[in-house]
């Protein structure tokens, strides 16, 4: 399974951005999720170093993906 987090269509880029943190990674591991995809440039990564450490320890990929909101 994969968790994907992105802005909603027509959502202003300054309010209520999608976010992940170390707890997100921990909970994804518990749920059997293998990868987390976030929208590059439009997501908040809280405690980035802790996210990277948890992802490496738990074998979860964290990927930033650019989307066209055209």
Coordinates of N, CA and C in Angstrom, one line a residue:
X1 N 0.8 -1.2 0.0 CA 0.0 0.0 0.0 C 0.9 1.2 0.0
X2 N 0.3 2.3 -0.5 CA 1.0 3.6 -0.6 C 0.1 4.7 0.0
X3 N 0.7 5.6 0.8 CA 0.0 6.8 1.3 C 0.4 7.9 0.4
X4 N -0.6 8.7 -0.2 CA -0.3 9.8 -1.0 C -1.0 11.1 -0.4
X5 N -0.2 12.1 -0.2 CA -0.7 13.4 0.3 C -0.4 14.5 -0.6
X6 N -1.5 15.2 -1.0 CA -1.3 16.3 -2.0 C -2.4 17.4 -1.7
X7 N -2.2 18.6 -2.3 CA -3.2 19.6 -2.1 C -4.5 19.2 -2.9
X8 N -5.6 19.7 -2.5 CA -6.8 19.5 -3.2 C -6.9 20.4 -4.4
X9 N -7.6 20.0 -5.5 CA -7.7 20.9 -6.6 C -8.3 22.3 -6.2
X10 N -7.8 23.4 -6.7 CA -8.2 24.7 -6.4 C -7.9 25.2 -5.0
X11 N -7.1 24.4 -4.2 CA -6.7 24.8 -2.8 C -5.7 25.8 -2.9
X12 N -5.8 26.9 -2.2 CA -4.8 27.9 -2.1 C -3.5 27.3 -1.6
X13 N -2.3 27.7 -2.1 CA -1.1 27.1 -1.7 C -0.5 27.6 -0.4
X14 N -1.3 28.4 0.3 CA -0.8 29.0 1.6 C -1.5 28.5 2.8
X15 N -2.6 27.7 2.6 CA -3.4 27.3 3.7 C -3.6 25.8 3.8
X16 N -3.5 25.2 5.0 CA -3.8 23.8 5.2 C -3.1 22.9 4.3
X17 N -1.8 23.0 4.2 CA -1.0 22.2 3.4 C -0.9 20.8 3.9
X18 N -0.8 19.8 3.1 CA -0.6 18.4 3.5 C 0.7 18.3 4.3
X19 N 0.7 17.5 5.4 CA 1.9 17.4 6.2 C 2.1 16.0 6.7
X20 N 3.4 15.6 6.9 CA 3.8 14.4 7.5 C 4.8 14.6 8.5
X21 N 4.9 13.7 9.5 CA 6.0 13.8 10.5 C 6.4 12.4 10.9
X22 N 7.3 12.3 11.8 CA 7.8 11.0 12.2 C 6.7 10.0 12.6
X23 N 5.6 10.5 13.3 CA 4.5 9.7 13.7 C 3.8 9.1 12.5
X24 N 3.7 9.9 11.4 CA 3.1 9.4 10.2 C 3.8 8.2 9.7
X25 N 5.1 8.3 9.7 CA 6.0 7.1 9.2 C 5.7 5.9 10.1
X26 N 5.7 6.1 11.4 CA 5.5 5.0 12.4 C 4.1 4.4 12.2
X27 N 3.1 5.2 12.0 CA 1.8 4.7 11.8 C 1.6 4.0 10.4
X28 N 2.3 4.5 9.4 CA 2.3 3.8 8.1 C 2.9 2.4 8.3
X29 N 4.0 2.3 9.0 CA 4.7 1.0 9.2 C 3.7 0.0 9.9
X30 N 3.0 0.5 10.9 CA 2.0 -0.3 11.6 C 0.9 -0.8 10.7
X31 N 0.6 0.0 9.7 CA -0.5 -0.3 8.8 C -0.1 -1.1 7.6
X32 N 1.2 -1.3 7.5 CA 1.7 -2.1 6.3 C 1.9 -1.3 5.1
X33 N 2.0 0.0 5.2 CA 2.2 0.9 4.1 C 3.7 0.9 3.7
X34 N 4.1 0.8 2.5 CA 5.5 0.7 2.1 C 6.1 2.0 1.6
X35 N 5.2 3.0 1.2 CA 5.8 4.2 0.7 C 4.8 5.4 1.0
X36 N 5.4 6.5 1.2 CA 4.6 7.8 1.4 C 5.0 8.7 0.3
X37 N 4.0 9.2 -0.4 CA 4.3 10.2 -1.5 C 3.7 11.5 -1.1
X38 N 4.5 12.6 -1.1 CA 4.0 13.9 -0.8 C 4.2 14.8 -2.0
X39 N 3.4 15.8 -2.1 CA 3.5 16.8 -3.2 C 4.7 17.7 -3.0
X40 N 5.7 17.6 -3.8 CA 6.9 18.4 -3.7 C 6.6 19.9 -3.8
X41 N 7.1 20.6 -2.9 CA 6.9 22.1 -2.9 C 5.6 22.6 -2.3
X42 N 4.7 21.6 -2.0 CA 3.4 22.0 -1.5 C 3.0 21.1 -0.3
X43 N 4.0 20.6 0.5 CA 3.8 19.8 1.6 C 4.7 20.2 2.8
X44 N 4.2 20.0 4.0 CA 5.1 20.3 5.1 C 5.7 18.9 5.7
X45 N 7.0 18.9 5.8 CA 7.6 17.8 6.4 C 8.1 18.2 7.8
X46 N 7.4 17.8 8.8 CA 7.8 18.2 10.2 C 8.8 17.3 10.7
X47 N 9.9 17.9 11.3 CA 11.0 17.1 11.8 C 11.6 16.2 10.7
X48 N 12.1 16.8 9.7 CA 12.6 16.1 8.5 C 13.6 15.1 8.8
X49 N 14.6 15.4 9.6 CA 15.6 14.4 9.9 C 15.0 13.2 10.6
X50 N 14.1 13.4 11.5 CA 13.4 12.3 12.2 C 12.6 11.5 11.2
X51 N 11.9 12.1 10.2 CA 11.2 11.4 9.2 C 12.2 10.5 8.5
X52 N 13.3 11.0 8.0 CA 14.3 10.2 7.3 C 14.8 9.1 8.1
X53 N 15.1 9.3 9.4 CA 15.6 8.2 10.2 C 14.5 7.1 10.4
X54 N 13.3 7.5 10.7 CA 12.2 6.5 10.9 C 12.0 5.7 9.6
X55 N 12.0 6.4 8.5 CA 11.7 5.8 7.2 C 12.8 4.8 6.9
X56 N 14.1 5.1 7.2 CA 15.2 4.2 6.9 C 15.1 3.0 7.9
X57 N 14.8 3.3 9.1 CA 14.7 2.2 10.1 C 13.6 1.2 9.8
X58 N 12.5 1.8 9.3 CA 11.3 0.9 9.1 C 11.2 0.5 7.6
X59 N 12.1 0.9 6.7 CA 12.0 0.4 5.4 C 10.9 1.0 4.5
X60 N 10.5 2.3 4.8 CA 9.5 3.0 4.1 C 10.1 4.0 3.2
X61 N 9.7 4.1 2.0 CA 10.2 5.1 1.0 C 9.3 6.3 1.2
X62 N 10.0 7.5 1.3 CA 9.3 8.8 1.3 C 9.7 9.5 0.0
X63 N 8.8 9.9 -0.8 CA 9.0 10.4 -2.2 C 8.3 11.7 -2.3
X64 N 9.0 12.7 -2.9 CA 8.3 14.0 -3.3 C 8.0 13.9 -4.8
X65 N 6.8 14.2 -5.2 CA 6.3 14.2 -6.6 C 5.8 15.5 -7.0
X66 N 6.3 16.1 -8.1 CA 5.7 17.3 -8.6 C 4.5 17.1 -9.4
X67 N 3.4 17.8 -9.1 CA 2.1 17.7 -9.8 C 1.8 19.0 -10.5
X68 N 1.1 18.9 -11.6 CA 0.7 20.0 -12.4 C -0.7 20.4 -12.0
X69 N -0.9 21.6 -11.4 CA -2.2 22.0 -11.0 C -2.9 22.9 -12.1
X70 N -2.2 23.0 -13.2 CA -2.7 23.7 -14.4 C -4.1 24.0 -14.3

